[in-house]
C-alpha positions as MATLAB code, in Angstrom:
seq = 'MHDLIDLDARGVAGVNVITTEFVQAADAQNTALGFEPALVVVPHPIQNRTTAELHQLADECFEKILADVVAH';
ca = [
       1.725    1.525  -12.352;
       4.307   -0.768  -10.832;
       6.782    0.257  -13.541;
       6.272    3.924  -12.655;
       6.822    3.157   -8.972;
      10.042    1.345   -9.848;
      11.220    4.205  -12.067;
      10.337    6.759   -9.395;
      12.361    4.824   -6.812;
      15.332    5.033   -9.212;
      14.880    8.772   -9.652;
      13.575    8.458  -13.209;
      10.544   10.570  -14.071;
       7.580    8.904  -15.692;
       4.066    9.714  -16.791;
       1.201    7.264  -17.080;
      -0.891    7.849  -20.206;
      -4.325    6.248  -19.903;
      -7.652    6.472  -21.660;
     -10.798    7.789  -20.022;
     -12.016    4.202  -19.618;
      -9.271    3.476  -17.074;
      -9.354    6.584  -14.859;
     -11.350    4.957  -12.073;
      -9.167    1.834  -12.099;
      -5.992    3.927  -12.046;
      -7.295    5.986   -9.129;
      -8.137    2.831   -7.185;
      -4.728    1.298   -7.862;
      -2.937    4.528   -6.956;
      -4.797    4.637   -3.654;
      -4.055    0.985   -2.918;
      -0.366    1.446   -3.719;
      -0.027    4.807   -2.003;
       1.428    6.350   -5.124;
       0.305    9.381   -7.096;
       1.909    9.327  -10.531;
       1.574   12.005  -13.141;
      -1.370   11.031  -15.330;
      -2.333   12.150  -18.796;
      -5.816   11.067  -19.821;
      -6.729   10.655  -23.488;
     -10.071    9.793  -25.102;
     -11.079    6.132  -25.271;
     -10.709    4.019  -27.349;
      -7.391    4.325  -29.113;
      -6.938    0.913  -30.729;
      -9.119    1.724  -33.743;
      -7.485    5.059  -34.563;
      -5.488    5.668  -37.684;
      -1.795    6.442  -37.540;
      -2.565   10.079  -38.331;
      -5.091   10.242  -35.488;
      -2.587    8.726  -33.056;
       0.050   11.239  -34.133;
      -2.421   14.075  -33.572;
      -3.304   12.705  -30.129;
       0.390   12.431  -29.237;
       0.986   15.989  -30.418;
      -1.904   17.198  -28.248;
      -0.492   15.436  -25.159;
       3.188   16.162  -25.676;
       3.389   19.463  -23.772;
       1.542   18.024  -20.737;
       3.755   14.918  -20.662;
       6.902   17.017  -20.984;
       5.748   19.395  -18.231;
       5.034   16.476  -15.894;
       8.433   14.889  -16.556;
      10.264   18.174  -16.028;
       8.300   18.869  -12.812;
       9.454   15.555  -11.375;
];
């Protein structure tokens, strides 16, 4: 989150990609920091996925990430 705040201050668009497990923590941190980044939420967990599954997940999220970056 701090990296996104730093990028935003520099005028660089960013999107935070998190898993469902971390939505509540991200919301709490965003509130505490007074920052509302673009968020893309993916299913948890991701560490045990195959390369093909990760590529599919990235493909599914790409349009949303791109739209959030462009909207910035």
